[in-house]
Coordinates of C-alpha atoms in Angstrom, one line a residue:
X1 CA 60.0 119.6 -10.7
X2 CA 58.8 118.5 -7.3
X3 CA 58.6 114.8 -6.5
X4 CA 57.3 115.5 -2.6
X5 CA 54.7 116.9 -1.2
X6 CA 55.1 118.1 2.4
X7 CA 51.4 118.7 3.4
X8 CA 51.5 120.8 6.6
X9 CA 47.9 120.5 8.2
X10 CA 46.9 122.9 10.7
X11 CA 43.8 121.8 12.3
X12 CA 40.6 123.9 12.8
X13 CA 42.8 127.1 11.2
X14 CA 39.6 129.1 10.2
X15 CA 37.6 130.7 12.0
X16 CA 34.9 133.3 12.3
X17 CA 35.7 137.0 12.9
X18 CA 35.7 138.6 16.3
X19 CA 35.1 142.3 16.9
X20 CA 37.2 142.4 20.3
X21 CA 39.9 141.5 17.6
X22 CA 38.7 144.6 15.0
X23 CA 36.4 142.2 13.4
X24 CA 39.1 140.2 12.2
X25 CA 39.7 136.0 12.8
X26 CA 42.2 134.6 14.9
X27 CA 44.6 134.0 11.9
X28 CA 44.1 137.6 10.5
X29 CA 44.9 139.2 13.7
X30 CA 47.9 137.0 14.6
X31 CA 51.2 137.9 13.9
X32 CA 52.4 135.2 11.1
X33 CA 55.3 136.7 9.5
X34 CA 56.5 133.7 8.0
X35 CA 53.1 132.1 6.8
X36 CA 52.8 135.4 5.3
X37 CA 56.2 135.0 3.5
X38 CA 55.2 131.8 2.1
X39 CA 52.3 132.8 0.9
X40 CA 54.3 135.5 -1.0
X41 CA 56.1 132.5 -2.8
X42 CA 53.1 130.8 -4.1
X43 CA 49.8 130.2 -5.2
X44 CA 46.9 130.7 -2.5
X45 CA 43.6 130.2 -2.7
X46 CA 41.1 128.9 0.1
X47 CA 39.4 125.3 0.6
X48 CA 36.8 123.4 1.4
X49 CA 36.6 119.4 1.8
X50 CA 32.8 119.6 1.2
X51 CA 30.4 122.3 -0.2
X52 CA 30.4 126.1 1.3
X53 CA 28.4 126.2 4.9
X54 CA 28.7 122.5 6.0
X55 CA 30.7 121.5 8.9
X56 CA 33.1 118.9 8.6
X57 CA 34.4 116.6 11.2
X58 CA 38.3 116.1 10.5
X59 CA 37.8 112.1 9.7
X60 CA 35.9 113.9 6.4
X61 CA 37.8 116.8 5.8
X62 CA 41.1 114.4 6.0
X63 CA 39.2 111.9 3.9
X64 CA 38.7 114.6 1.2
X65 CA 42.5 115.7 1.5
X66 CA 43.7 112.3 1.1
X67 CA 41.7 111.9 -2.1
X68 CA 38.7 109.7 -0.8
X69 CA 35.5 109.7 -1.9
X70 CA 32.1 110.3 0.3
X71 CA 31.3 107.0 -0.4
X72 CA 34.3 105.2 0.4
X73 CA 34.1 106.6 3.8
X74 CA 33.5 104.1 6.5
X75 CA 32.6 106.2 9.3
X76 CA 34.9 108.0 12.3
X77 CA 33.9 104.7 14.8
X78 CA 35.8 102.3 12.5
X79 CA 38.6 104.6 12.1
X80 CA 38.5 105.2 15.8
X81 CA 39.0 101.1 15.6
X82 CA 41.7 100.6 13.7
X83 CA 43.7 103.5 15.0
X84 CA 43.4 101.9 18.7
X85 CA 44.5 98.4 17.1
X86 CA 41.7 96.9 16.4
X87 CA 40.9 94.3 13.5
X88 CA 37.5 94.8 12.3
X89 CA 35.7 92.1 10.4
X90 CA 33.6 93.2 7.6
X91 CA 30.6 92.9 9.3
X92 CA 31.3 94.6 12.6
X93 CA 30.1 98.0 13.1
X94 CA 32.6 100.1 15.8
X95 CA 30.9 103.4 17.4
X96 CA 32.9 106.4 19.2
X97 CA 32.0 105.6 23.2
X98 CA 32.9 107.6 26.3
X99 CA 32.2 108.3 29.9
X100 CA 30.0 111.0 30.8
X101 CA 27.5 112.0 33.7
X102 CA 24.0 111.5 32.7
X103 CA 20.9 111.3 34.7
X104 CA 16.9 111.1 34.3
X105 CA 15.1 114.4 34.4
X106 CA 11.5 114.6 36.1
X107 CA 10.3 112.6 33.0
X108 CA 12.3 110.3 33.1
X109 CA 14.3 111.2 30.3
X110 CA 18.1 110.7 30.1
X111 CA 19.9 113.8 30.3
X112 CA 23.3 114.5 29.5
X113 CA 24.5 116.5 32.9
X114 CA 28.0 116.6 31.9
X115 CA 29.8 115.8 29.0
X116 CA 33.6 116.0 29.8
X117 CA 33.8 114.3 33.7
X118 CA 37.8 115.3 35.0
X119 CA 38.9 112.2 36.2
X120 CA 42.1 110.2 37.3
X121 CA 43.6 107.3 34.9
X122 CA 42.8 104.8 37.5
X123 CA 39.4 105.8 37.6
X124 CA 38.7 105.5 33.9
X125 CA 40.4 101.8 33.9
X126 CA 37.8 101.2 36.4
X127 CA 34.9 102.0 34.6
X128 CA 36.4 100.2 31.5
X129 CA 36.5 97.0 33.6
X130 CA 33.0 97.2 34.7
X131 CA 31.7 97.0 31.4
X132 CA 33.1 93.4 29.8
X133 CA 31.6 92.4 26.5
X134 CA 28.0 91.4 26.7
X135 CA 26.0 89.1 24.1
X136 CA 22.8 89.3 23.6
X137 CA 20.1 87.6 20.9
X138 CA 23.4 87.1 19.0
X139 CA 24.7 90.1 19.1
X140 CA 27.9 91.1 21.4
X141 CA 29.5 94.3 22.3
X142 CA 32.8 95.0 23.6
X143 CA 34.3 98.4 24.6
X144 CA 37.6 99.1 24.2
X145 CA 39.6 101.9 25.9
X146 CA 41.6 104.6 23.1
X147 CA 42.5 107.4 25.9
X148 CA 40.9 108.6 29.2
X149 CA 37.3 108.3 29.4
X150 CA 37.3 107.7 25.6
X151 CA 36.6 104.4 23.7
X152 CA 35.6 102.7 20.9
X153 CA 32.0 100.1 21.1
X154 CA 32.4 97.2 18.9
X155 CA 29.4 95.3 18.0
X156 CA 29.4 91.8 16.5
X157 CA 26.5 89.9 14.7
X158 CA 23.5 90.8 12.5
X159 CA 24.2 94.3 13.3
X160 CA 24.3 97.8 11.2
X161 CA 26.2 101.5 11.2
X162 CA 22.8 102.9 10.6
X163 CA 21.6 104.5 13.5
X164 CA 21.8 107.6 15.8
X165 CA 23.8 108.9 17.9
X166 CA 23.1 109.3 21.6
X167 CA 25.5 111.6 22.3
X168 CA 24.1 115.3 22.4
X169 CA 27.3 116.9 23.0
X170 CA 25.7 119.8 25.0
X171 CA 25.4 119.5 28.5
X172 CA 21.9 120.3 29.7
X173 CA 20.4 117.9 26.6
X174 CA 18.5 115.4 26.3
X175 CA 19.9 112.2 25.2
X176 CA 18.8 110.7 21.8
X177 CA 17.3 107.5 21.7
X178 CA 19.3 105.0 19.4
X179 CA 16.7 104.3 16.3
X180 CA 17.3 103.5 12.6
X181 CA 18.0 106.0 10.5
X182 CA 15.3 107.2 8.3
X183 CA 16.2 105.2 5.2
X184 CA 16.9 102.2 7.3
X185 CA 14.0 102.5 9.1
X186 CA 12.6 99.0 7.9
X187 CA 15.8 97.2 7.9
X188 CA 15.8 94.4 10.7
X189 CA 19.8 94.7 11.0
X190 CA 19.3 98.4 11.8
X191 CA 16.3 97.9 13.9
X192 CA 18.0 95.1 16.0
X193 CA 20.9 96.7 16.0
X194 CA 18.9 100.0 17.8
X195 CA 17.3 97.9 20.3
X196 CA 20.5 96.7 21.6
X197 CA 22.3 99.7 21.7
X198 CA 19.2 101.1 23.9
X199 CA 19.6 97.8 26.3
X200 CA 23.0 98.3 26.1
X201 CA 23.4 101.5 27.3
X202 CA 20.6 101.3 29.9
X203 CA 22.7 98.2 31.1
X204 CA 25.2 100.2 31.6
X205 CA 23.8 103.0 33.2
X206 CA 22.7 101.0 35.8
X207 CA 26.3 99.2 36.4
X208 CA 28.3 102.3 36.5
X209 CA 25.9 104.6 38.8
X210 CA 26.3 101.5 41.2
X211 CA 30.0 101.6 41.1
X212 CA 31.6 102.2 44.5
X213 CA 33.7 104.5 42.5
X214 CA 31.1 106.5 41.6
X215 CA 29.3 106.4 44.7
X216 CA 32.8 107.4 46.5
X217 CA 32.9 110.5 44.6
X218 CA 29.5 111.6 44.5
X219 CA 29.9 111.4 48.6
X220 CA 33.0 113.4 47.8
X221 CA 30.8 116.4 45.9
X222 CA 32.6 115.2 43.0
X223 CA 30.8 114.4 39.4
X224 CA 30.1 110.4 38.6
X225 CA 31.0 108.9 34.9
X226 CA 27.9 107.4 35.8
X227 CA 26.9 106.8 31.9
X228 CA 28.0 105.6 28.1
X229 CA 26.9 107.9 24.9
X230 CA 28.0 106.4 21.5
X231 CA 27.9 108.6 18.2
X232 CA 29.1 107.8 14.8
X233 CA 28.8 104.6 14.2
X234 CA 31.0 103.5 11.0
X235 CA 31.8 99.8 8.9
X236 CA 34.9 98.9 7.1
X237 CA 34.3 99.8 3.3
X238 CA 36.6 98.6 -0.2
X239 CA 38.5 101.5 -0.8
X240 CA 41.8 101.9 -2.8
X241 CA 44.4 103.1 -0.8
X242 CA 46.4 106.1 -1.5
X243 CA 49.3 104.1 -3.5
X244 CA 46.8 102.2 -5.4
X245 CA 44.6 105.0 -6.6
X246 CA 47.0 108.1 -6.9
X247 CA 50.4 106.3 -7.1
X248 CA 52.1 108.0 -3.8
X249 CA 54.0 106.4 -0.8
X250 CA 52.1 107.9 2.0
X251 CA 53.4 109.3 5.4
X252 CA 51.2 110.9 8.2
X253 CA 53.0 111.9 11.3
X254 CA 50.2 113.0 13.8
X255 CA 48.6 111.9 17.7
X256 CA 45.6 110.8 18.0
X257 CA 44.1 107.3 17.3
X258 CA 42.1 108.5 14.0
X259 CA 44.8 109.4 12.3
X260 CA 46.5 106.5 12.9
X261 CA 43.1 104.8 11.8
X262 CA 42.7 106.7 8.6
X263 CA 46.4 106.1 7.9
X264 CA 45.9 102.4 8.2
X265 CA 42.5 102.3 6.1
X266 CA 43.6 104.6 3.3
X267 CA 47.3 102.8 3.3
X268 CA 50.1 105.3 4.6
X269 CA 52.4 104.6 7.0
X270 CA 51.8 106.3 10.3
X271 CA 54.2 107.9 12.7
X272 CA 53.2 108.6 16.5
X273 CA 54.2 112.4 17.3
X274 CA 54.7 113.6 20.8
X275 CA 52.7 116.7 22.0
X276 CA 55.0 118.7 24.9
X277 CA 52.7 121.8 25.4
X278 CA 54.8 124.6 23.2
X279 CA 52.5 124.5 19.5
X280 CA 55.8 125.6 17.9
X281 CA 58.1 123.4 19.2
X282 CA 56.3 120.3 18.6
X283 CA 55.5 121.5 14.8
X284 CA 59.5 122.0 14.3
X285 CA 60.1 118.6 15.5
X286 CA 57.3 116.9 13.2
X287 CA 58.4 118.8 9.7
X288 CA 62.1 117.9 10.8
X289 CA 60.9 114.3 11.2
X290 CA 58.8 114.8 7.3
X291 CA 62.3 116.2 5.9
X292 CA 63.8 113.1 7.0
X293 CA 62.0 110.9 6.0
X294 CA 61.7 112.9 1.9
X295 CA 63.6 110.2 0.1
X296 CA 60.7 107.7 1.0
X297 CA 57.5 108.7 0.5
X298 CA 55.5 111.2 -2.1
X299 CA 53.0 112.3 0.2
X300 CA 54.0 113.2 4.1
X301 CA 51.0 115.0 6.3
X302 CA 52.1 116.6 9.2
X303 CA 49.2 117.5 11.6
X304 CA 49.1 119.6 14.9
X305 CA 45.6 120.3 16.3
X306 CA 46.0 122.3 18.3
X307 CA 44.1 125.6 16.3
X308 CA 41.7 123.2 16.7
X309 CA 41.9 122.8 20.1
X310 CA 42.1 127.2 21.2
X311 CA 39.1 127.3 19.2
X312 CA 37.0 124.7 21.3
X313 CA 38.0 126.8 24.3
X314 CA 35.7 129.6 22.7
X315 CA 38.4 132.3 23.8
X316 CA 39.7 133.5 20.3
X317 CA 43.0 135.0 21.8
X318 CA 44.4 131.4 23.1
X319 CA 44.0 130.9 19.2
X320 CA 45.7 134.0 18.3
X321 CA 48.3 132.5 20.2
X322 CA 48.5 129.2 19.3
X323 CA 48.4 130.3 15.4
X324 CA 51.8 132.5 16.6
X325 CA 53.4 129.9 18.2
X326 CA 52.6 127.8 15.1
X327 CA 54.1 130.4 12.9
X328 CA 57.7 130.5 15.1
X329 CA 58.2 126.7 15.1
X330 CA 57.6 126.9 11.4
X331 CA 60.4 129.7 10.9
X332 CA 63.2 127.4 12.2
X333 CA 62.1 125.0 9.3
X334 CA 61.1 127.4 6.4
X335 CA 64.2 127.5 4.8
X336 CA 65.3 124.1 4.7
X337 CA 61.9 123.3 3.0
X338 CA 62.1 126.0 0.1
X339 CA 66.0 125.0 -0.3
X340 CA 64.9 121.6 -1.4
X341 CA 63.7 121.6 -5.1
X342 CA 62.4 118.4 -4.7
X343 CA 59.5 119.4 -2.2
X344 CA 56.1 120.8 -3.2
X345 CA 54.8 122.4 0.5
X346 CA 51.2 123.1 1.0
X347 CA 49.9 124.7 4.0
X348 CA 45.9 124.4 4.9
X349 CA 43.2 123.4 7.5
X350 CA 41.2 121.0 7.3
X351 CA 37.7 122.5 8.6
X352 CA 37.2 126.1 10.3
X353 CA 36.3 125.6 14.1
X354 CA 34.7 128.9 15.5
X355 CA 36.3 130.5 18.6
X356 CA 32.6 131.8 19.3
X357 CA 29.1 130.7 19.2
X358 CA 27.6 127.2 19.7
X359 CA 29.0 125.4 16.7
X360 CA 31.4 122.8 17.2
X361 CA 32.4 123.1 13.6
X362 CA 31.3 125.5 11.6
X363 CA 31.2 125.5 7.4
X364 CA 33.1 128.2 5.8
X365 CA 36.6 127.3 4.2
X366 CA 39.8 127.8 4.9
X367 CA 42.9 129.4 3.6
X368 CA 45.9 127.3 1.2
X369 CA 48.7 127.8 -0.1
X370 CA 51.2 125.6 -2.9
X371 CA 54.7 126.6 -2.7
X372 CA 57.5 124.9 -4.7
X373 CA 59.5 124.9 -8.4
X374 CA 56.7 126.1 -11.1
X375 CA 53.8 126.9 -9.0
X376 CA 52.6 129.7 -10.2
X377 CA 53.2 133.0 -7.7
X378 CA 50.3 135.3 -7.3
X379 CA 50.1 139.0 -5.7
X380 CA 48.9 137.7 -2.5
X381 CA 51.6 138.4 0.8
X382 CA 49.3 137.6 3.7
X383 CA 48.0 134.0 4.8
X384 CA 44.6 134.4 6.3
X385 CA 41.2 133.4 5.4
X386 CA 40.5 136.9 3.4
X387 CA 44.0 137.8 2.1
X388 CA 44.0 134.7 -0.2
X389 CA 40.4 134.4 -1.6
X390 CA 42.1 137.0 -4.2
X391 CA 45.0 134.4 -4.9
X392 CA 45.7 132.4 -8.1
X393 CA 43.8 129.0 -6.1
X394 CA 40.5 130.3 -6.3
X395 CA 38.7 128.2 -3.7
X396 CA 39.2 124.0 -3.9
X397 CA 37.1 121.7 -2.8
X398 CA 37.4 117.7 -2.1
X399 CA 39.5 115.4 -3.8
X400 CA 40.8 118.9 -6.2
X401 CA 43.6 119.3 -3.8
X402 CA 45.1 115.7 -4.2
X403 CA 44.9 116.0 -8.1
X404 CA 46.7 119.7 -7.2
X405 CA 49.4 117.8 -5.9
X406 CA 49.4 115.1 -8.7
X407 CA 49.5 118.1 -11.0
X408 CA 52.2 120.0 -9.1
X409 CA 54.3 116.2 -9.0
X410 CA 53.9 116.2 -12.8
X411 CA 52.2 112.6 -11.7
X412 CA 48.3 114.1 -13.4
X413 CA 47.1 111.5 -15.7
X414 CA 45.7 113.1 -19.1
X415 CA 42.1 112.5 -19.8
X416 CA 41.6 109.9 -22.0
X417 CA 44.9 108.0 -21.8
X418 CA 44.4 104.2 -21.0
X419 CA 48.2 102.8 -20.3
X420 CA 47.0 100.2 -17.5
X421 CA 43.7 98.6 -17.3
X422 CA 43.3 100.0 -13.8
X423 CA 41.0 103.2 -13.0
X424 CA 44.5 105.2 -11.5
X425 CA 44.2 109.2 -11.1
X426 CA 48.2 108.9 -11.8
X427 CA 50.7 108.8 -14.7
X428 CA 52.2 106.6 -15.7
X429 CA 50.8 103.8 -14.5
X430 CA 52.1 100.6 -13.3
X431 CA 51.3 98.2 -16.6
X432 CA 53.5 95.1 -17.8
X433 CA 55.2 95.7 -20.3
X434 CA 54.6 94.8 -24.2
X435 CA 57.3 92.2 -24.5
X436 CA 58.2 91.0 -28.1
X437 CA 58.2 86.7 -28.5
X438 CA 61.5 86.2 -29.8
X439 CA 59.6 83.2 -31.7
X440 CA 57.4 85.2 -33.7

């Protein structure tokens, strides 16, 4: 039986279907002849991190995948955190931050005039530096840079994760004022912690629309970064981490500074990919880098997110595309994957990003597949979102795939049995051993 898993991850894979493409998705009409002959060698089924109809962020959707509870999740901000380096304390709460143009409309209300500002790397180091931490009635904020114009806001004190966003993600809208959330409405941590952010941000308004930068390129007809929106706040939470819980040696080999951040929290080692351009390529190269490493870990996650990213372009042919490049890197690897009776492969999405329409996100599943010795092979010869709602999978949802793979590892503990005092989804677990006293 299997003793790997080689989780390949394909980011925003579903979509929504298109009739310019004969009212198929972007992975229906793409040509994937070797998805499609995997998913003749297996199980499919589809799957969703959540419920059917919710949107999930890929912080969530990854949390789910890796076997986390909702619960246990402590927000994309504090991910963001520790995948840029940063040691949280306990009590700190870390929100996502970045540069935008913003400006007051005719009622004075801050407007977000445009989200994504193109700007040089010297420019963004600028604006970093004119925001330094800043304390105020005991509570202090620093802003640290992750990439670009985007950051990560610390805040230190009596402070909370419970409160809004300000970040409306759509140019042309009004910005959210920071305020508790409705449960926390009362709470003087969240309250306080509202307050500043509003006095914060409104600080920092007024410094960067003063910049000389910023002046120099609005002279120029260019657009300022004249403002700081902040959205999902998060807080360091106890949580087991993947070895701990479900008894596997974790890999994730990915870009981007959440998944280093959720590797770190949920205890799997993380290596940094390289992104070059060509989809396929750079897929090759990270499975190649998985089947090296085999012999040491249980669990590797290789990630591209690049559907992800042709579907935020809202042009449902640069996915088509993308998916196809995606499905040629992955030929050059195929076979040395199913030559190796030691790995259990499994292909999926995390979350379905729509090529079309307003959503960022949008809620319906996406399609999987198991491959490896004794899964069981159903009738299904196409990987898409429709082909394999007929397969043997059914549809999953949350933490099911991780006890899949538990099950597929022969590693799935049997109800009931009790062999180490610790709540462990594996088997067997790691218990000291029932030595005899020679003296007795």
């Amino acid at each position: 039986m299997p003793d790997t898993c080689l989780l390949i991850l394909l980011d925003g894979l579903g979509d929504r279907a298109h009739a310019h493409l004969g009212h198929r998705t972007p992975l229906q009409a793409a040509a994937t002849p070797c998805l499609d002959r995997l998913a003749g060698l297996g199980a499919t089924g589809l799957y969703h991190a959540s419920f059917f109809g919710q949107p999930l962020p890929s912080e969530n959707a990854h949390f789910a995948l890796f076997g986390g509870r909702p619960d246990e999740f402590p927000g994309r901000g504090a991910l963001e955190a520790l995948g840029a380096g940063l040691d949280l304390g306990p009590d700190d709460v870390a929100l996502l931050a970045h540069f935008a143009h913003i400006g007051p409309d005719a009622d004075n209300r801050l407007t977000l005039l445009r989200d994504k500002v193109p700007i040089a790397p010297d420019e963004a180091d600028a604006l970093f530096a004119a925001l330094p931490p800043f304390t105020r009635d005991g509570v202090t904020a620093s802003l640290h840079p992750v990439g670009g114009l985007f950051g990560v806001l610390v805040l230190r004190g009596d402070v909370s994760p419970f409160v809004t966003d300000t970040n409306p993600m759509v140019d042309g809208r009004l910005l959210p004022r920071p305020l508790p959330l409705r449960e926390q409405a009362h709470d003087p941590a969240a309250r306080r912690t509202a307050a500043f952010l509003a006095d914060y941000l409104v600080r920092a308004h007024r410094i960067l629309a003063d910049l000389p930068m910023n002046r120099a390129r609005e002279q120029a007809g260019q657009v300022p970064a004249d403002g700081l929106v902040t959205q999902r706040a998060g807080r360091l939470k106890p949580c087991p981490s993947l070895r701990e819980r479900y008894g596997l040696r974790g890999l994730s080999i990915a870009t981007g500074a959440m998944y280093a951040g959720l590797a770190r929290f949920t205890g799997m080692e993380f290596l940094r990919a390289r992104d070059t351009g060509d989809p396929g390529a750079d897929l090759a190269e990270r499975i190649r880098l998985a089947l090296d490493r085999a012999d040491d870990f249980d669990f590797i996650h290789v990630h591209t997110k690049t559907p992800d990213q042709a579907a935020h372009t809202k042009d449902p042919e640069a996915k088509v595309r993308v998916i196809e490049s995606l499905d040629r890197g992955l030929k050059g690897v195929a076979d040395a994957i199913l030559a190796d009776p030691r790995l259990l492969l499994a292909v999926t999405g995390d979350h379905s990003t729509p090529s079309c329409g307003g959503l960022i996100h949008s809620g319906e599943p996406v399609p999987l597949l198991f491959a490896g010795e004794g899964v069981r092979r159903d009738a299904v010869t196409a990987f898409d979102e429709i082909s394999v709602a007929g397969g043997a999978l059914g549809c999953m949802r949350g933490r099911e795939f991780l006890f899949s793979v538990l099950n597929y590892l022969d590693r799935a503990r049997l109800v009931g049995i009790h062999d180490t005092p610790d709540p462990v989804e594996y088997w067997p677990g790691d218990h000291p051993p029932f030595i005899l006293d020679p003296q007795e």
